[in-house]
Each structure stands twice: as C-alpha cells, then as structure tokens.
Amino acid sequence: MHRRSVNAREYGITPLWVAKDRTASLIDRAPWARVDDMPWKDIAEGKEMVIRGGYRHLEVWKCVASSERHCLVSEGAGHCGAIHADWFVPALCLPEKKPVFIEDLVLQSATGESVPVYVPNRGSGRAGRHMWVSAEDRALWQELIGEKTPLPAAPVEEEDDLITFAEREIDRNCRAGEEGWFVSDGRPVRDLDQPTGGFTLPRMPVQRSRNPMRITTVERAAASAALGCPPWELGLCAGCGQMMRRYGRNAAMYCNVCRSVLNGR
C-alpha cells in the first residue's frame, strides 16, 4: 500500500483504497473508503455498495443555546458564541445526508466533484485523517481555516505496520450466549464514526460603522496591482477592514495578519 500510493502520486494519480473491515491497516494511511463485506454474487448482480466510512460532510454552526450541536471548546458544557466547523459522516449530519455509493465516488473522483482531504489532528493521537469530501466542502474548509493542507507525500509508517506473529492458538470455541466480553481480533478499530478535524473561529467582529466605505478608481487599481488580482476580486477583510483579495478562487475571509492572530500562529 505504501509503495503503490507513492507511485500513484508520482504520476499525478490520487489513490483510492477500498476496505471492508473497520480495522483495516490502510485506513487513514491514504485516501480510502469502507464498504460492507458483500458476497460476490451480490456484486455480480449489480447490488449497490454503500460507503460506510471514509466520506464526510462539512458542518458549520454558531455555538449558541439554540444550536443542535454541542460546543467544541467546552465539550458540551456550555456555549461559547463562536463559529464551529467539523466533519461528519452522512448519518450524523443535521439533517441526515444520503449515503454515498462506491461507484458514484469512483465517477465523482474522476470528474472532480469529490476530492480527498487530509485533516491533521489538532490534539493528541494519530497524525491526521484522510477523507473524501465534496469539492464545495473542501473550498469552504480552506476558506475557514485560511490554509491548504496537501495530501502527505507518503503514508506515515507506524509501529503496527510490521507484520508479526502473536504465537497464540486460535480460539475455536463458540462464545455465543456466554457472559463477559471476548475479543476475537486484537487489531484497533481505525474507522471511527465520531466527528473529526474540529475547528473554531472566534466571535464575529463588531461592525465599526454602517456607512459604506468609498474606494476611488485609482485606489482600487493600485490595490489590484499590489495584490496581483483583478479589481473585481478585491474586498475588505472581515477582521481589520483593510483591502485584500476577498473574492474569487483561493480567496479568504480574513487577511494573513488577522488569520495569524485568530489561529494563534
């Protein structure tokens, strides 16, 4: 998996690995999707394969008392009034999203409607998570966080990458109906359904004035030349109100200075 993923990226191909097990080691090592373990006859007859893991939707909400989502900062203990953004599997979206089928993902990945995203963990744990998302969700995510996180050049190798033999006899006894908890597979569950990649924006700044700012043609032309963008892509930073590249492709809501302050970088 490591070798083939690296070779694919060298030729400009985005790998898509499909797993049928929540403990599959390829999960979060490269762009992936998980489907049910279906009999070959169902697949041959054209039964649709629903993606159970690996595809997510971006949800953005304001943290107030009336919100259906809990606060990411206080972990549900209160409401901070900030703007939260997080990635959810379709079943946990509000309202619930329709499931995505693997055949649709294959087509959408070729047309660019669905794209891979790598979200680094902002806390402890694994280095980050791979997921497939819609192109619109990725554009919104990049605008919110003010940065682009490319896919890793190569999957991160971990301790459990080594194939080892546990030297343990297989338990062939049926445990159905017995009291207690029995583990038949010691591998960790990698496909976790909980939200991932949570990001919080501070409260929106107080409007300084309701009077519209007038910008002369000369000022707009000078700003366009300085910023290297067409005049119609110019706008005001949502934080400091300075002229910046506010609209168009790869634009942002806040200028670089405000993003650095807001993100604590």
PDB file of C-alpha atoms in Angstrom:
ATOM      1  CA  MET A   1       0.000   0.000   0.000  1.00  0.00           C
ATOM      2  CA  HIS A   2       2.841   2.401   0.849  1.00  0.00           C
ATOM      3  CA  ARG A   3       4.680   1.679  -2.389  1.00  0.00           C
ATOM      4  CA  ARG A   4       1.664   1.830  -4.682  1.00  0.00           C
ATOM      5  CA  SER A   5       0.360   5.056  -3.113  1.00  0.00           C
ATOM      6  CA  VAL A   6       3.711   6.784  -3.604  1.00  0.00           C
ATOM      7  CA  ASN A   7       3.987   5.552  -7.199  1.00  0.00           C
ATOM      8  CA  ALA A   8       0.453   6.747  -7.982  1.00  0.00           C
ATOM      9  CA  ARG A   9       1.128  10.266  -6.699  1.00  0.00           C
ATOM     10  CA  GLU A  10       4.358  10.474  -8.705  1.00  0.00           C
ATOM     11  CA  TYR A  11       2.235  10.015 -11.849  1.00  0.00           C
ATOM     12  CA  GLY A  12      -0.405  12.504 -10.712  1.00  0.00           C
ATOM     13  CA  ILE A  13      -2.920   9.823  -9.730  1.00  0.00           C
ATOM     14  CA  THR A  14      -4.838  10.021  -6.457  1.00  0.00           C
ATOM     15  CA  PRO A  15      -5.107   6.540  -4.944  1.00  0.00           C
ATOM     16  CA  LEU A  16      -8.458   5.275  -3.687  1.00  0.00           C
ATOM     17  CA  TRP A  17      -8.222   2.255  -1.390  1.00  0.00           C
ATOM     18  CA  VAL A  18     -11.373   0.301  -0.546  1.00  0.00           C
ATOM     19  CA  ALA A  19     -11.611  -1.691   2.680  1.00  0.00           C
ATOM     20  CA  LYS A  20     -14.305  -3.972   4.088  1.00  0.00           C
ATOM     21  CA  ASP A  21     -13.071  -4.036   7.687  1.00  0.00           C
ATOM     22  CA  ARG A  22     -13.092  -1.258  10.315  1.00  0.00           C
ATOM     23  CA  THR A  23      -9.662  -2.458  11.470  1.00  0.00           C
ATOM     24  CA  ALA A  24      -8.021  -2.405   8.027  1.00  0.00           C
ATOM     25  CA  SER A  25      -4.497  -1.036   8.343  1.00  0.00           C
ATOM     26  CA  LEU A  26      -4.803   1.106   5.199  1.00  0.00           C
ATOM     27  CA  ILE A  27      -7.413   3.347   6.854  1.00  0.00           C
ATOM     28  CA  ASP A  28      -6.050   6.886   7.296  1.00  0.00           C
ATOM     29  CA  ARG A  29      -2.781   5.964   5.572  1.00  0.00           C
ATOM     30  CA  ALA A  30      -4.106   7.099   2.171  1.00  0.00           C
ATOM     31  CA  PRO A  31      -7.451   8.200   0.640  1.00  0.00           C
ATOM     32  CA  TRP A  32      -9.826   5.359   1.470  1.00  0.00           C
ATOM     33  CA  ALA A  33     -13.436   4.192   1.674  1.00  0.00           C
ATOM     34  CA  ARG A  34     -15.046   1.310   3.546  1.00  0.00           C
ATOM     35  CA  VAL A  35     -17.901  -0.822   2.242  1.00  0.00           C
ATOM     36  CA  ASP A  36     -19.722  -3.891   3.536  1.00  0.00           C
ATOM     37  CA  ASP A  37     -18.264  -7.357   3.029  1.00  0.00           C
ATOM     38  CA  MET A  38     -20.712  -8.412   0.318  1.00  0.00           C
ATOM     39  CA  PRO A  39     -20.922 -11.852  -1.306  1.00  0.00           C
ATOM     40  CA  TRP A  40     -19.543 -11.968  -4.832  1.00  0.00           C
ATOM     41  CA  LYS A  41     -22.958 -12.917  -6.200  1.00  0.00           C
ATOM     42  CA  ASP A  42     -24.474  -9.649  -4.933  1.00  0.00           C
ATOM     43  CA  ILE A  43     -21.643  -7.689  -6.534  1.00  0.00           C
ATOM     44  CA  ALA A  44     -22.014  -9.580  -9.818  1.00  0.00           C
ATOM     45  CA  GLU A  45     -25.759  -8.877  -9.819  1.00  0.00           C
ATOM     46  CA  GLY A  46     -25.085  -5.134  -9.527  1.00  0.00           C
ATOM     47  CA  LYS A  47     -26.108  -4.533  -5.926  1.00  0.00           C
ATOM     48  CA  GLU A  48     -25.056  -1.034  -4.868  1.00  0.00           C
ATOM     49  CA  MET A  49     -22.214  -0.835  -2.375  1.00  0.00           C
ATOM     50  CA  VAL A  50     -22.840   1.839   0.246  1.00  0.00           C
ATOM     51  CA  ILE A  51     -19.793   3.660   1.632  1.00  0.00           C
ATOM     52  CA  ARG A  52     -19.842   3.083   5.403  1.00  0.00           C
ATOM     53  CA  GLY A  53     -16.707   5.081   6.204  1.00  0.00           C
ATOM     54  CA  GLY A  54     -14.238   7.430   4.554  1.00  0.00           C
ATOM     55  CA  TYR A  55     -16.691  10.009   3.130  1.00  0.00           C
ATOM     56  CA  ARG A  56     -17.678  13.035   5.217  1.00  0.00           C
ATOM     57  CA  HIS A  57     -19.568  16.319   5.022  1.00  0.00           C
ATOM     58  CA  LEU A  58     -18.577  19.682   6.493  1.00  0.00           C
ATOM     59  CA  GLU A  59     -20.980  21.174   9.043  1.00  0.00           C
ATOM     60  CA  VAL A  60     -20.633  24.808  10.179  1.00  0.00           C
ATOM     61  CA  TRP A  61     -22.708  26.222  13.039  1.00  0.00           C
ATOM     62  CA  LYS A  62     -22.806  29.074  15.522  1.00  0.00           C
ATOM     63  CA  CYS A  63     -22.375  27.941  19.123  1.00  0.00           C
ATOM     64  CA  VAL A  64     -25.498  29.304  20.814  1.00  0.00           C
ATOM     65  CA  ALA A  65     -28.085  27.824  23.150  1.00  0.00           C
ATOM     66  CA  SER A  66     -30.464  27.085  20.269  1.00  0.00           C
ATOM     67  CA  SER A  67     -27.841  25.130  18.300  1.00  0.00           C
ATOM     68  CA  GLU A  68     -28.397  21.390  17.877  1.00  0.00           C
ATOM     69  CA  ARG A  69     -24.647  20.809  18.078  1.00  0.00           C
ATOM     70  CA  HIS A  70     -22.623  20.907  21.279  1.00  0.00           C
ATOM     71  CA  CYS A  71     -19.716  23.287  21.893  1.00  0.00           C
ATOM     72  CA  LEU A  72     -16.327  22.019  20.708  1.00  0.00           C
ATOM     73  CA  VAL A  73     -14.486  24.233  23.190  1.00  0.00           C
ATOM     74  CA  SER A  74     -16.368  23.313  26.372  1.00  0.00           C
ATOM     75  CA  GLU A  75     -17.219  19.795  25.089  1.00  0.00           C
ATOM     76  CA  GLY A  76     -20.926  20.410  25.597  1.00  0.00           C
ATOM     77  CA  ALA A  77     -20.690  22.127  28.987  1.00  0.00           C
ATOM     78  CA  GLY A  78     -21.794  25.497  27.639  1.00  0.00           C
ATOM     79  CA  HIS A  79     -21.983  27.745  24.603  1.00  0.00           C
ATOM     80  CA  CYS A  80     -19.084  29.979  23.568  1.00  0.00           C
ATOM     81  CA  GLY A  81     -20.812  32.004  20.840  1.00  0.00           C
ATOM     82  CA  ALA A  82     -18.056  31.168  18.318  1.00  0.00           C
ATOM     83  CA  ILE A  83     -18.335  29.554  14.901  1.00  0.00           C
ATOM     84  CA  HIS A  84     -17.558  25.812  14.846  1.00  0.00           C
ATOM     85  CA  ALA A  85     -16.769  23.623  11.854  1.00  0.00           C
ATOM     86  CA  ASP A  86     -16.386  19.843  11.860  1.00  0.00           C
ATOM     87  CA  TRP A  87     -16.525  16.842   9.540  1.00  0.00           C
ATOM     88  CA  PHE A  88     -19.358  14.303   9.956  1.00  0.00           C
ATOM     89  CA  VAL A  89     -20.307  11.025   8.326  1.00  0.00           C
ATOM     90  CA  PRO A  90     -23.614  11.314   6.398  1.00  0.00           C
ATOM     91  CA  ALA A  91     -25.672   9.595   9.129  1.00  0.00           C
ATOM     92  CA  LEU A  92     -24.585  12.135  11.770  1.00  0.00           C
ATOM     93  CA  CYS A  93     -25.239  15.255   9.692  1.00  0.00           C
ATOM     94  CA  LEU A  94     -28.091  17.595  10.628  1.00  0.00           C
ATOM     95  CA  PRO A  95     -30.233  16.944   8.697  1.00  0.00           C
ATOM     96  CA  GLU A  96     -29.032  13.462   7.813  1.00  0.00           C
ATOM     97  CA  LYS A  97     -27.349  13.215   4.412  1.00  0.00           C
ATOM     98  CA  LYS A  98     -27.974  10.488   1.873  1.00  0.00           C
ATOM     99  CA  PRO A  99     -25.355   7.724   1.763  1.00  0.00           C
ATOM    100  CA  VAL A 100     -22.738   7.734  -0.993  1.00  0.00           C
ATOM    101  CA  PHE A 101     -22.162   4.663  -3.164  1.00  0.00           C
ATOM    102  CA  ILE A 102     -18.690   3.479  -4.120  1.00  0.00           C
ATOM    103  CA  GLU A 103     -19.494   3.547  -7.840  1.00  0.00           C
ATOM    104  CA  ASP A 104     -20.587   7.188  -7.505  1.00  0.00           C
ATOM    105  CA  LEU A 105     -17.367   8.060  -5.657  1.00  0.00           C
ATOM    106  CA  VAL A 106     -15.259   6.494  -8.405  1.00  0.00           C
ATOM    107  CA  LEU A 107     -17.026   8.664 -11.000  1.00  0.00           C
ATOM    108  CA  GLN A 108     -17.012  11.825  -8.862  1.00  0.00           C
ATOM    109  CA  SER A 109     -13.324  11.434  -8.063  1.00  0.00           C
ATOM    110  CA  ALA A 110     -12.613  11.397 -11.801  1.00  0.00           C
ATOM    111  CA  THR A 111     -14.753  14.464 -12.535  1.00  0.00           C
ATOM    112  CA  GLY A 112     -13.507  16.430  -9.523  1.00  0.00           C
ATOM    113  CA  GLU A 113     -16.867  16.569  -7.741  1.00  0.00           C
ATOM    114  CA  SER A 114     -15.405  14.579  -4.824  1.00  0.00           C
ATOM    115  CA  VAL A 115     -11.856  15.240  -3.668  1.00  0.00           C
ATOM    116  CA  PRO A 116      -9.550  13.788  -0.991  1.00  0.00           C
ATOM    117  CA  VAL A 117      -8.747  15.868   2.082  1.00  0.00           C
ATOM    118  CA  TYR A 118      -6.160  15.300   4.780  1.00  0.00           C
ATOM    119  CA  VAL A 119      -7.042  16.888   8.136  1.00  0.00           C
ATOM    120  CA  PRO A 120      -4.234  16.919  10.723  1.00  0.00           C
ATOM    121  CA  ASN A 121      -5.312  16.181  14.269  1.00  0.00           C
ATOM    122  CA  ARG A 122      -5.266  19.306  16.410  1.00  0.00           C
ATOM    123  CA  GLY A 123      -4.988  17.287  19.598  1.00  0.00           C
ATOM    124  CA  SER A 124      -3.225  14.103  20.585  1.00  0.00           C
ATOM    125  CA  GLY A 125      -3.473  10.795  18.797  1.00  0.00           C
ATOM    126  CA  ARG A 126      -2.850   9.922  15.171  1.00  0.00           C
ATOM    127  CA  ALA A 127      -1.130  12.339  12.815  1.00  0.00           C
ATOM    128  CA  GLY A 128      -4.329  13.043  10.899  1.00  0.00           C
ATOM    129  CA  ARG A 129      -7.225  11.598   8.947  1.00  0.00           C
ATOM    130  CA  HIS A 130      -7.876  11.059   5.259  1.00  0.00           C
ATOM    131  CA  MET A 131     -11.392  11.520   3.931  1.00  0.00           C
ATOM    132  CA  TRP A 132     -13.299  12.063   0.713  1.00  0.00           C
ATOM    133  CA  VAL A 133     -15.453  15.201   0.593  1.00  0.00           C
ATOM    134  CA  SER A 134     -17.283  17.301  -1.967  1.00  0.00           C
ATOM    135  CA  ALA A 135     -15.281  19.965  -3.794  1.00  0.00           C
ATOM    136  CA  GLU A 136     -17.593  22.636  -2.335  1.00  0.00           C
ATOM    137  CA  ASP A 137     -16.938  21.459   1.230  1.00  0.00           C
ATOM    138  CA  ARG A 138     -13.189  21.488   0.671  1.00  0.00           C
ATOM    139  CA  ALA A 139     -13.285  25.028  -0.729  1.00  0.00           C
ATOM    140  CA  LEU A 140     -15.303  26.214   2.294  1.00  0.00           C
ATOM    141  CA  TRP A 141     -12.937  24.417   4.702  1.00  0.00           C
ATOM    142  CA  GLN A 142      -9.889  26.056   3.131  1.00  0.00           C
ATOM    143  CA  GLU A 143     -11.576  29.439   3.356  1.00  0.00           C
ATOM    144  CA  LEU A 144     -12.424  28.945   7.025  1.00  0.00           C
ATOM    145  CA  ILE A 145      -9.001  27.784   8.179  1.00  0.00           C
ATOM    146  CA  GLY A 146      -7.116  30.050   5.802  1.00  0.00           C
ATOM    147  CA  GLU A 147      -4.639  27.384   4.730  1.00  0.00           C
ATOM    148  CA  LYS A 148      -4.277  24.428   2.416  1.00  0.00           C
ATOM    149  CA  THR A 149      -3.176  21.067   3.772  1.00  0.00           C
ATOM    150  CA  PRO A 150      -1.905  18.901   0.909  1.00  0.00           C
ATOM    151  CA  LEU A 151      -2.034  15.145   0.995  1.00  0.00           C
ATOM    152  CA  PRO A 152       1.080  13.661   2.579  1.00  0.00           C
ATOM    153  CA  ALA A 153       3.729  12.665   0.042  1.00  0.00           C
ATOM    154  CA  ALA A 154       3.790   9.193   1.560  1.00  0.00           C
ATOM    155  CA  PRO A 155       1.698   7.370   4.177  1.00  0.00           C
ATOM    156  CA  VAL A 156       3.075   7.697   7.684  1.00  0.00           C
ATOM    157  CA  GLU A 157       4.621   4.455   8.867  1.00  0.00           C
ATOM    158  CA  GLU A 158       3.570   3.339  12.326  1.00  0.00           C
ATOM    159  CA  GLU A 159       4.603   0.601  14.723  1.00  0.00           C
ATOM    160  CA  ASP A 160       1.814  -1.709  13.674  1.00  0.00           C
ATOM    161  CA  ASP A 161       2.970  -1.607  10.042  1.00  0.00           C
ATOM    162  CA  LEU A 162       5.224  -4.568  10.829  1.00  0.00           C
ATOM    163  CA  ILE A 163       3.596  -7.941  10.259  1.00  0.00           C
ATOM    164  CA  THR A 164       4.170 -10.090  13.329  1.00  0.00           C
ATOM    165  CA  PHE A 165       3.018 -13.467  14.592  1.00  0.00           C
ATOM    166  CA  ALA A 166       1.352 -13.453  18.005  1.00  0.00           C
ATOM    167  CA  GLU A 167       2.158 -17.135  18.651  1.00  0.00           C
ATOM    168  CA  ARG A 168      -1.315 -17.613  20.060  1.00  0.00           C
ATOM    169  CA  GLU A 169      -3.608 -20.534  19.354  1.00  0.00           C
ATOM    170  CA  ILE A 170      -6.885 -19.761  17.607  1.00  0.00           C
ATOM    171  CA  ASP A 171      -9.866 -19.943  19.946  1.00  0.00           C
ATOM    172  CA  ARG A 172     -12.271 -22.236  18.098  1.00  0.00           C
ATOM    173  CA  ASN A 173     -14.899 -22.288  20.868  1.00  0.00           C
ATOM    174  CA  CYS A 174     -18.224 -20.597  20.213  1.00  0.00           C
ATOM    175  CA  ARG A 175     -18.832 -17.831  22.772  1.00  0.00           C
ATOM    176  CA  ALA A 176     -22.422 -17.082  21.804  1.00  0.00           C
ATOM    177  CA  GLY A 177     -24.633 -16.702  24.880  1.00  0.00           C
ATOM    178  CA  GLU A 178     -21.772 -16.620  27.362  1.00  0.00           C
ATOM    179  CA  GLU A 179     -21.435 -13.767  29.810  1.00  0.00           C
ATOM    180  CA  GLY A 180     -18.451 -11.500  29.528  1.00  0.00           C
ATOM    181  CA  TRP A 181     -16.617  -9.670  26.763  1.00  0.00           C
ATOM    182  CA  PHE A 182     -14.482 -11.555  24.263  1.00  0.00           C
ATOM    183  CA  VAL A 183     -12.170 -10.079  21.655  1.00  0.00           C
ATOM    184  CA  SER A 184     -11.602 -12.110  18.519  1.00  0.00           C
ATOM    185  CA  ASP A 185      -9.418  -9.538  16.776  1.00  0.00           C
ATOM    186  CA  GLY A 186      -6.699  -7.638  18.601  1.00  0.00           C
ATOM    187  CA  ARG A 187      -6.279  -5.005  15.900  1.00  0.00           C
ATOM    188  CA  PRO A 188      -7.503  -1.484  16.806  1.00  0.00           C
ATOM    189  CA  VAL A 189     -10.610  -0.061  15.162  1.00  0.00           C
ATOM    190  CA  ARG A 190      -9.383   2.589  12.712  1.00  0.00           C
ATOM    191  CA  ASP A 191     -12.664   3.596  11.097  1.00  0.00           C
ATOM    192  CA  LEU A 192     -14.188   5.820  13.801  1.00  0.00           C
ATOM    193  CA  ASP A 193     -17.566   7.438  13.174  1.00  0.00           C
ATOM    194  CA  GLN A 194     -17.166  10.382  15.531  1.00  0.00           C
ATOM    195  CA  PRO A 195     -16.598  13.898  14.118  1.00  0.00           C
ATOM    196  CA  THR A 196     -13.022  14.758  13.277  1.00  0.00           C
ATOM    197  CA  GLY A 197     -10.953  17.852  12.495  1.00  0.00           C
ATOM    198  CA  GLY A 198     -12.987  20.282  14.614  1.00  0.00           C
ATOM    199  CA  PHE A 199     -12.093  23.935  14.059  1.00  0.00           C
ATOM    200  CA  THR A 200     -13.339  27.030  15.894  1.00  0.00           C
ATOM    201  CA  LEU A 201     -13.478  30.620  14.678  1.00  0.00           C
ATOM    202  CA  PRO A 202     -13.774  33.441  17.230  1.00  0.00           C
ATOM    203  CA  ARG A 203     -16.828  35.639  17.509  1.00  0.00           C
ATOM    204  CA  MET A 204     -17.511  37.790  14.504  1.00  0.00           C
ATOM    205  CA  PRO A 205     -16.053  41.305  14.981  1.00  0.00           C
ATOM    206  CA  VAL A 206     -18.362  44.158  15.906  1.00  0.00           C
ATOM    207  CA  GLN A 207     -19.288  46.328  12.948  1.00  0.00           C
ATOM    208  CA  ARG A 208     -17.371  49.573  13.236  1.00  0.00           C
ATOM    209  CA  SER A 209     -19.604  51.666  11.044  1.00  0.00           C
ATOM    210  CA  ARG A 210     -22.722  51.218   8.994  1.00  0.00           C
ATOM    211  CA  ASN A 211     -21.585  53.816   6.476  1.00  0.00           C
ATOM    212  CA  PRO A 212     -20.234  52.165   3.323  1.00  0.00           C
ATOM    213  CA  MET A 213     -16.537  52.722   2.581  1.00  0.00           C
ATOM    214  CA  ARG A 214     -15.906  54.542  -0.669  1.00  0.00           C
ATOM    215  CA  ILE A 215     -12.891  53.452  -2.699  1.00  0.00           C
ATOM    216  CA  THR A 216     -11.795  55.512  -5.655  1.00  0.00           C
ATOM    217  CA  THR A 217     -10.907  54.031  -9.017  1.00  0.00           C
ATOM    218  CA  VAL A 218      -7.254  54.962  -8.513  1.00  0.00           C
ATOM    219  CA  GLU A 219      -7.138  53.270  -5.088  1.00  0.00           C
ATOM    220  CA  ARG A 220      -8.775  50.134  -6.471  1.00  0.00           C
ATOM    221  CA  ALA A 221      -6.330  49.968  -9.400  1.00  0.00           C
ATOM    222  CA  ALA A 222      -3.359  50.416  -7.052  1.00  0.00           C
ATOM    223  CA  ALA A 223      -4.607  47.684  -4.706  1.00  0.00           C
ATOM    224  CA  SER A 224      -5.242  45.370  -7.667  1.00  0.00           C
ATOM    225  CA  ALA A 225      -1.669  45.808  -8.872  1.00  0.00           C
ATOM    226  CA  ALA A 226      -0.197  45.357  -5.388  1.00  0.00           C
ATOM    227  CA  LEU A 227      -2.192  42.205  -4.621  1.00  0.00           C
ATOM    228  CA  GLY A 228      -1.888  40.719  -8.106  1.00  0.00           C
ATOM    229  CA  CYS A 229      -5.582  40.093  -8.670  1.00  0.00           C
ATOM    230  CA  PRO A 230      -8.376  41.575 -10.816  1.00  0.00           C
ATOM    231  CA  PRO A 231     -10.205  44.614  -9.356  1.00  0.00           C
ATOM    232  CA  TRP A 232     -13.468  42.675  -9.014  1.00  0.00           C
ATOM    233  CA  GLU A 233     -11.816  40.233  -6.578  1.00  0.00           C
ATOM    234  CA  LEU A 234     -10.933  42.989  -4.113  1.00  0.00           C
ATOM    235  CA  GLY A 235     -12.826  43.371  -0.850  1.00  0.00           C
ATOM    236  CA  LEU A 236     -12.462  44.245   2.804  1.00  0.00           C
ATOM    237  CA  CYS A 237     -11.027  41.918   5.443  1.00  0.00           C
ATOM    238  CA  ALA A 238     -13.745  40.736   7.839  1.00  0.00           C
ATOM    239  CA  GLY A 239     -11.377  41.467  10.718  1.00  0.00           C
ATOM    240  CA  CYS A 240      -9.485  44.716  10.197  1.00  0.00           C
ATOM    241  CA  GLY A 241     -11.341  46.156   7.215  1.00  0.00           C
ATOM    242  CA  GLN A 242      -8.216  46.507   5.066  1.00  0.00           C
ATOM    243  CA  MET A 243      -8.282  45.941   1.318  1.00  0.00           C
ATOM    244  CA  MET A 244      -7.443  42.347   0.362  1.00  0.00           C
ATOM    245  CA  ARG A 245      -8.216  39.608  -2.143  1.00  0.00           C
ATOM    246  CA  ARG A 246     -11.689  38.864  -0.797  1.00  0.00           C
ATOM    247  CA  TYR A 247     -13.443  37.114  -3.699  1.00  0.00           C
ATOM    248  CA  GLY A 248     -12.657  34.643  -6.445  1.00  0.00           C
ATOM    249  CA  ARG A 249     -10.737  31.401  -6.418  1.00  0.00           C
ATOM    250  CA  ASN A 250      -8.423  30.769  -3.446  1.00  0.00           C
ATOM    251  CA  ALA A 251      -9.730  33.893  -1.673  1.00  0.00           C
ATOM    252  CA  ALA A 252     -10.336  34.131   2.088  1.00  0.00           C
ATOM    253  CA  MET A 253     -12.489  35.972   4.626  1.00  0.00           C
ATOM    254  CA  TYR A 254      -9.563  37.341   6.669  1.00  0.00           C
ATOM    255  CA  CYS A 255      -6.208  38.786   5.672  1.00  0.00           C
ATOM    256  CA  ASN A 256      -2.982  36.979   6.574  1.00  0.00           C
ATOM    257  CA  VAL A 257      -2.386  39.158   9.642  1.00  0.00           C
ATOM    258  CA  CYS A 258      -5.874  38.560  11.059  1.00  0.00           C
ATOM    259  CA  ARG A 259      -5.700  34.828  10.340  1.00  0.00           C
ATOM    260  CA  SER A 260      -2.408  34.598  12.211  1.00  0.00           C
ATOM    261  CA  VAL A 261      -3.943  36.321  15.217  1.00  0.00           C
ATOM    262  CA  LEU A 262      -7.170  34.315  15.137  1.00  0.00           C
ATOM    263  CA  ASN A 263      -5.440  30.964  14.739  1.00  0.00           C
ATOM    264  CA  GLY A 264      -2.784  31.733  17.332  1.00  0.00           C
ATOM    265  CA  ARG A 265       0.045  31.127  14.878  1.00  0.00           C
TER     266      ARG A 265
END
